[in-house]
PDB file of C-alpha atoms in Angstrom:
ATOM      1  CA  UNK A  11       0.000   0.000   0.000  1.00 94.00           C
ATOM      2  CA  UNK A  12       1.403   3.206  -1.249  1.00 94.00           C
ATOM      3  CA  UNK A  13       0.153   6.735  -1.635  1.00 94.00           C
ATOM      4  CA  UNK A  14      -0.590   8.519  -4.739  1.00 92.00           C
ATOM      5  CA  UNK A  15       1.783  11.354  -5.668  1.00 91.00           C
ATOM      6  CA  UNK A  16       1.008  13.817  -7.979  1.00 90.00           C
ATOM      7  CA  UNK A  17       3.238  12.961 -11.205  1.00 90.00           C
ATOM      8  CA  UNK A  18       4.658  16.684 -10.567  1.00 93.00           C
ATOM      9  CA  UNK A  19       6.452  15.627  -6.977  1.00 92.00           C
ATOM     10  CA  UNK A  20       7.348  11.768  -7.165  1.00 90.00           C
ATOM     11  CA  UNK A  21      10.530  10.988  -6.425  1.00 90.00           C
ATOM     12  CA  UNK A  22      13.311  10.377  -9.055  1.00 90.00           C
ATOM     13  CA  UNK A  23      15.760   9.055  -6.550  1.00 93.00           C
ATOM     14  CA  UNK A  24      17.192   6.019  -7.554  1.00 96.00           C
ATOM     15  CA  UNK A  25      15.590   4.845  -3.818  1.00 95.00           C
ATOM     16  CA  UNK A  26      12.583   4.810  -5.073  1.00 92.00           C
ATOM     17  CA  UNK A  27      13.557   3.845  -8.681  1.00 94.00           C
ATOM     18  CA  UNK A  28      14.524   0.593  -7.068  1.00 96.00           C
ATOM     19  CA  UNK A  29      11.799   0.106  -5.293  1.00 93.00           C
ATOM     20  CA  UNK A  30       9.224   0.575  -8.217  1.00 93.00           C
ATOM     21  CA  UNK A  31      11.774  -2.036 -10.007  1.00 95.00           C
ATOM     22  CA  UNK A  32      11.657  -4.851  -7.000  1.00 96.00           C
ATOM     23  CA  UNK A  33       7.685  -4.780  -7.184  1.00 95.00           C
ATOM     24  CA  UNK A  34       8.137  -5.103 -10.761  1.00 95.00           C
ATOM     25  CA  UNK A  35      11.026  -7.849 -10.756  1.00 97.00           C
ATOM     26  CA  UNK A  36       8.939  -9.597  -7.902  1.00 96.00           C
ATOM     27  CA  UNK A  37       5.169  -8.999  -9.625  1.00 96.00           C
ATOM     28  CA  UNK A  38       3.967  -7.426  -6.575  1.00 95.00           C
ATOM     29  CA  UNK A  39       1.382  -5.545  -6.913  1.00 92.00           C
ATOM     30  CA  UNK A  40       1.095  -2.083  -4.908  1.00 91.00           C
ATOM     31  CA  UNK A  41      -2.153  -0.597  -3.901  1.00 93.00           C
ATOM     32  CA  UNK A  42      -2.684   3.157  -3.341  1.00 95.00           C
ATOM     33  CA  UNK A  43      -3.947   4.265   0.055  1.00 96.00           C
ATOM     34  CA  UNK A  44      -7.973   5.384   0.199  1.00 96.00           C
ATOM     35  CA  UNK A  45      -8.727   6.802   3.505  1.00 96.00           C
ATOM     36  CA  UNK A  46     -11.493   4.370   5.152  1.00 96.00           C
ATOM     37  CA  UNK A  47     -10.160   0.902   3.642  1.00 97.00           C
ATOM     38  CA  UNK A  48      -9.463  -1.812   5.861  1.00 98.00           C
ATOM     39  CA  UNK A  49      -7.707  -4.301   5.276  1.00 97.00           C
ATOM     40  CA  UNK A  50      -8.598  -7.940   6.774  1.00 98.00           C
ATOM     41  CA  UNK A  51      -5.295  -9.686   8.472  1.00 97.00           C
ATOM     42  CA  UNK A  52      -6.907 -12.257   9.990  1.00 97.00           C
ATOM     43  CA  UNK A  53      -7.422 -13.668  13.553  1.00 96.00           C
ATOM     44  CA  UNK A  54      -9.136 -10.735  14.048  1.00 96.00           C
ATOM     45  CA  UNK A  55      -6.531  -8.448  13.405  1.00 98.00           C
ATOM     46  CA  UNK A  56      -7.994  -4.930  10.829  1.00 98.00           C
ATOM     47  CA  UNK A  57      -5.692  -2.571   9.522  1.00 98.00           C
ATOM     48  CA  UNK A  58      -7.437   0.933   8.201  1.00 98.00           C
ATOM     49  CA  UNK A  59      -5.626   3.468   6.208  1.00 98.00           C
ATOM     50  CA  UNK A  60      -6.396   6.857   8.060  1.00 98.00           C
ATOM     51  CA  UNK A  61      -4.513   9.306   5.639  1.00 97.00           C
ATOM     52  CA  UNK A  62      -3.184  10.600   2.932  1.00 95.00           C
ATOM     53  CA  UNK A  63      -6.602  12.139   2.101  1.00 87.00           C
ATOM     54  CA  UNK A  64      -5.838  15.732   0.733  1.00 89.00           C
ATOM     55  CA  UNK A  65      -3.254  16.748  -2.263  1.00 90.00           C
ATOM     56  CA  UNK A  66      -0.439  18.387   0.345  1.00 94.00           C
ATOM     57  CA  UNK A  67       1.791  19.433  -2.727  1.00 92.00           C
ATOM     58  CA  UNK A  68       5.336  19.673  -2.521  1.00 93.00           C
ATOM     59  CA  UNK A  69       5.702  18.201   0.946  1.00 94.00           C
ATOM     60  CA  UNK A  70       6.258  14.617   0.492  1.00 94.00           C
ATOM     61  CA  UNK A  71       6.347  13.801   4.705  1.00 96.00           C
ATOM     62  CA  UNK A  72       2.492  14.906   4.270  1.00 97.00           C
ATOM     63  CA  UNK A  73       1.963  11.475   1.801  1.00 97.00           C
ATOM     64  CA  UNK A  74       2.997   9.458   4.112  1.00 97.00           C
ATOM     65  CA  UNK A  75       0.575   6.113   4.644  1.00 98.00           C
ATOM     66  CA  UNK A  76      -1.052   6.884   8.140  1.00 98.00           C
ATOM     67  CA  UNK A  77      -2.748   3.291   9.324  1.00 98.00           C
ATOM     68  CA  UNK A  78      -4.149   1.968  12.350  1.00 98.00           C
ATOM     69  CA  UNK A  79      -3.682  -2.156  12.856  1.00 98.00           C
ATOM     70  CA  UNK A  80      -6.287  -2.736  15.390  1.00 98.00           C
ATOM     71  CA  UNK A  81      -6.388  -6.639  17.720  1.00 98.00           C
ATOM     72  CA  UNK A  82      -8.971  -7.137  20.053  1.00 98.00           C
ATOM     73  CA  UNK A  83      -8.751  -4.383  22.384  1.00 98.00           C
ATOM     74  CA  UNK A  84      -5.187  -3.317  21.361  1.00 98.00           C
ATOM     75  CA  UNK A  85      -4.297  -1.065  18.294  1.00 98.00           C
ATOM     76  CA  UNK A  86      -1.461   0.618  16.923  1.00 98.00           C
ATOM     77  CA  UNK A  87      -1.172   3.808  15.016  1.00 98.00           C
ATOM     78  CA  UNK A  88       1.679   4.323  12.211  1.00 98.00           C
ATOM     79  CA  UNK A  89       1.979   7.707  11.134  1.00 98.00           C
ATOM     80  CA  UNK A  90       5.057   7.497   9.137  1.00 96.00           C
ATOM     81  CA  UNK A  91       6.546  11.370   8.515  1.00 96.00           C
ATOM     82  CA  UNK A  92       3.470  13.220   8.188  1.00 98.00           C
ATOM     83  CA  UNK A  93       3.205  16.664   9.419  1.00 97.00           C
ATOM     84  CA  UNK A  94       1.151  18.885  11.660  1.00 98.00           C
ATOM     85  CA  UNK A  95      -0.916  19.439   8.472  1.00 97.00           C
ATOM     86  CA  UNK A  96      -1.792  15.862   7.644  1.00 97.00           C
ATOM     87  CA  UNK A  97      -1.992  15.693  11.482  1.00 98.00           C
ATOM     88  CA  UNK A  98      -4.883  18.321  11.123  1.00 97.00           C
ATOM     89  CA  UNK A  99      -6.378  16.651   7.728  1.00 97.00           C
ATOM     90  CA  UNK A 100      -6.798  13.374   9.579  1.00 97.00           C
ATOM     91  CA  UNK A 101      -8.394  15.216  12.709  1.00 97.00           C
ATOM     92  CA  UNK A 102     -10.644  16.762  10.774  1.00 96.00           C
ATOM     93  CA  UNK A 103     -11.829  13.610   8.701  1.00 95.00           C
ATOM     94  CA  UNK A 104     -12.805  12.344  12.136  1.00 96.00           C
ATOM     95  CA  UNK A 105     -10.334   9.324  12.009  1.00 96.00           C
ATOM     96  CA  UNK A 106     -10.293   7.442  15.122  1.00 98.00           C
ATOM     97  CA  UNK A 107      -7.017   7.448  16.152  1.00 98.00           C
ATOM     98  CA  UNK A 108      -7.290   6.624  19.806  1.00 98.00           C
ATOM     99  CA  UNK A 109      -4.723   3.891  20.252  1.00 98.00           C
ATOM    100  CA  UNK A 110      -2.419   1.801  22.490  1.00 98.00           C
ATOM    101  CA  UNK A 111       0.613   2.179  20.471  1.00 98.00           C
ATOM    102  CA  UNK A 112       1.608   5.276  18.977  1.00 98.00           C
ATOM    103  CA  UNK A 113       4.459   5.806  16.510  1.00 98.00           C
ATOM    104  CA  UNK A 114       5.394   9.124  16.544  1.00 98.00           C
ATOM    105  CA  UNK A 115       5.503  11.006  13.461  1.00 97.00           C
ATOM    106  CA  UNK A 116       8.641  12.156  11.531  1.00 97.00           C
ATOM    107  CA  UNK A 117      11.487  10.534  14.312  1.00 97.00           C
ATOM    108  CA  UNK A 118       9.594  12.953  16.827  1.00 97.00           C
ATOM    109  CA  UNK A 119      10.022  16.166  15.220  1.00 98.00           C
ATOM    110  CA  UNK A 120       8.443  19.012  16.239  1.00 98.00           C
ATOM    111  CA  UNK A 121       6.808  19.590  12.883  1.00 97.00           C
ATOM    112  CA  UNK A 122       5.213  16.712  13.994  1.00 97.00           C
ATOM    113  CA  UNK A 123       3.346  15.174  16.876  1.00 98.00           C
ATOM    114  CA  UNK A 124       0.855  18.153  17.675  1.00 98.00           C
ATOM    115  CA  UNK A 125      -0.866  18.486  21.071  1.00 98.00           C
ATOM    116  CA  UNK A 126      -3.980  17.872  19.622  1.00 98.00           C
ATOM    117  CA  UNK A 127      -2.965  15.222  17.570  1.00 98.00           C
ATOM    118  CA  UNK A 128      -1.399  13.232  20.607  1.00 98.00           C
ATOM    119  CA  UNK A 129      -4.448  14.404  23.091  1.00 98.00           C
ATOM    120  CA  UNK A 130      -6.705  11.939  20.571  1.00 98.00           C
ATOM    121  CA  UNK A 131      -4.212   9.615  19.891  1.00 98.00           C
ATOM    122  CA  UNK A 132      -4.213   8.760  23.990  1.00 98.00           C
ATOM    123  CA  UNK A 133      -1.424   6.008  23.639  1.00 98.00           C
ATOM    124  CA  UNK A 134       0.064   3.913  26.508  1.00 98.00           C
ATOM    125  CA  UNK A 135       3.402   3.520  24.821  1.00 98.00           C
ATOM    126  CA  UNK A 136       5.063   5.753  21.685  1.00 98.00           C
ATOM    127  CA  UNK A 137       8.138   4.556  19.670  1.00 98.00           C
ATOM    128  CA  UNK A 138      10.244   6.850  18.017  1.00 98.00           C
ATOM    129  CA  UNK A 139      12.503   5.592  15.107  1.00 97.00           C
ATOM    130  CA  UNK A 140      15.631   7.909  15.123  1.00 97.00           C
ATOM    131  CA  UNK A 141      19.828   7.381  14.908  1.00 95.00           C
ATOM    132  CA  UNK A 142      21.674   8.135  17.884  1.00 94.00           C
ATOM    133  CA  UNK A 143      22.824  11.562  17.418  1.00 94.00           C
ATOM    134  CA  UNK A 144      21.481  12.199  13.995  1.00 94.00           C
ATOM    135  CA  UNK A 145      22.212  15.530  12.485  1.00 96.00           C
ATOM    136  CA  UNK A 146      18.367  16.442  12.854  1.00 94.00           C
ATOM    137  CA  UNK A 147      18.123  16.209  16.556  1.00 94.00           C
ATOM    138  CA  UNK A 148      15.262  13.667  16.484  1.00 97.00           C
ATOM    139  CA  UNK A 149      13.531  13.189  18.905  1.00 98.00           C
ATOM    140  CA  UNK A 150      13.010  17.052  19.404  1.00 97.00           C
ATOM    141  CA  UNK A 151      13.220  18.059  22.847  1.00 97.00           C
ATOM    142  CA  UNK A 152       9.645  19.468  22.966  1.00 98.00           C
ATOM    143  CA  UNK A 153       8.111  16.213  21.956  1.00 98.00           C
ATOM    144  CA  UNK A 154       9.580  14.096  24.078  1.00 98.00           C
ATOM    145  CA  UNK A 155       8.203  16.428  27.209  1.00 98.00           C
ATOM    146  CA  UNK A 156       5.262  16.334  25.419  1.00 98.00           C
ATOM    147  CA  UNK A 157       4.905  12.809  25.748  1.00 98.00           C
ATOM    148  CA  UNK A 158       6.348  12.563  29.562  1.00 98.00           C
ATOM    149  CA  UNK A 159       3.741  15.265  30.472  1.00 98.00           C
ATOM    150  CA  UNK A 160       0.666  12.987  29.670  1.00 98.00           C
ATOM    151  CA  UNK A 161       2.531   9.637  31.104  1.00 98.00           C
ATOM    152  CA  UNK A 162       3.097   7.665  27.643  1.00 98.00           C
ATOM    153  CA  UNK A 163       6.027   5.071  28.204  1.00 98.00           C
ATOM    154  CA  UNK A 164       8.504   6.077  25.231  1.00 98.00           C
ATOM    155  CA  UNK A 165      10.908   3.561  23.398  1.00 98.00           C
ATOM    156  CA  UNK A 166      13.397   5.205  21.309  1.00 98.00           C
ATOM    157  CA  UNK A 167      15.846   3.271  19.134  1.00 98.00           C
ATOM    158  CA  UNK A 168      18.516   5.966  19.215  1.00 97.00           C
ATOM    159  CA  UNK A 169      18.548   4.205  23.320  1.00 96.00           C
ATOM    160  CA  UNK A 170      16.460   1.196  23.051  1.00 97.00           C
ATOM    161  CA  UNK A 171      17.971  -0.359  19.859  1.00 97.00           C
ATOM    162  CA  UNK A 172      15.271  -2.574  17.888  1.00 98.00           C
ATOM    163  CA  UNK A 173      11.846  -2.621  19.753  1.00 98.00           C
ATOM    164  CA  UNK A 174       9.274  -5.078  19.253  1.00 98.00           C
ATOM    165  CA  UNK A 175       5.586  -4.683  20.441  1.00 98.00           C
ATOM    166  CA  UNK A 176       3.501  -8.090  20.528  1.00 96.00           C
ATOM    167  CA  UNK A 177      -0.211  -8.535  21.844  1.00 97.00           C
ATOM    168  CA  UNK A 178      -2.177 -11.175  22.143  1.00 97.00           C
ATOM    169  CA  UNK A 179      -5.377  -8.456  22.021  1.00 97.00           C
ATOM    170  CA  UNK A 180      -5.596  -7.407  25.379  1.00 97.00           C
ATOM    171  CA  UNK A 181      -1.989  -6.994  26.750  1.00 97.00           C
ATOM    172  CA  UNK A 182       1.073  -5.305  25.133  1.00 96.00           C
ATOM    173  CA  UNK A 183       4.259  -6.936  25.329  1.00 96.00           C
ATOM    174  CA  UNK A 184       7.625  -4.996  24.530  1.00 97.00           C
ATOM    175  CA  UNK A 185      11.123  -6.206  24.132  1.00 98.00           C
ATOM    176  CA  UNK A 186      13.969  -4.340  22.848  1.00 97.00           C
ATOM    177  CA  UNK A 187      17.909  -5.047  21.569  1.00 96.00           C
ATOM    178  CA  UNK A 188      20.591  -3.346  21.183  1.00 90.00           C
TER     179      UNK A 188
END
């Protein structure tokens, strides 16, 4: 599942050349995001695709596939590197994105990860995905108070190395390596 780009901003990295040439080489087939599909995994598990919904022109982050995998009474929400204004988009869509498991937008940038944003998100735990002293200085300071302020139990990788979150649909289980 991918979003759709306006022809006028896709990539031309060779990144993403490659990438278009593995599903090709491999006859996968890619999907384009619409807001309000699910997806059945089975064993009860649902994934919904909460965003991209709006044309956000030039800023790619904004295209990013927002989902929310859903278990039982467990559910995770992947927000990729959207922005405060996808943030807003999928706010005002009236996306449920109340969830146990939040990963934080962007590596925890402050473009990201609005107050309003997390106040309906309402995890448990957040992960943030960022290098140890990367030259953006992910997570930003800001969000990570952010997060202590309303008691959400943060794994970060730049600390925590790899982190895995399991559930059997009513409890979270999370184990990390360096």
């Amino acid at each position: 599942v991918m979003p759709k780009i306006p022809a006028e901003y896709l990539p031309t990295t060779d990144l993403y050349k490659d990438f278009l040439f593995s599903l090709k080489k491999e006859n996968c087939l890619a999907s384009y995001a619409e807001v309000g599909k699910t997806y059945d995994l089975g064993s009860g598990a649902v994934l919904e695709i909460l965003s991209p919904s709006l044309d956000f022109g030039d800023n790619l982050n904004n295209y990013s596939v927002v989902s929310k995998l859903s278990f039982g009474e467990v559910s995770f929400l992947f927000t990729g590197d959207i922005e405060a204004e996808a943030e807003e988009a999928i706010l005002a869509f009236g996306a449920d994105i109340s969830c146990t498991v939040y990963n934080a937008g962007h590596h925890g940038s402050s473009t990201s990860n609005t107050s309003a944003f997390l106040d309906a998100a309402s995890p448990v735990y957040a992960a943030v995905s960022c290098g140890r002293n990367n030259d953006y200085g992910h997570p930003h300071r800001e969000i990570v108070s952010a997060l202590e302020e309303r008691n959400i139990t943060c794994f970060r990788t730049d600390y925590d190395g790899s982190i895995i979150f399991g559930s059997d649909g009513k409890d979270i289980f999370v184990k990390t390596a360096k």
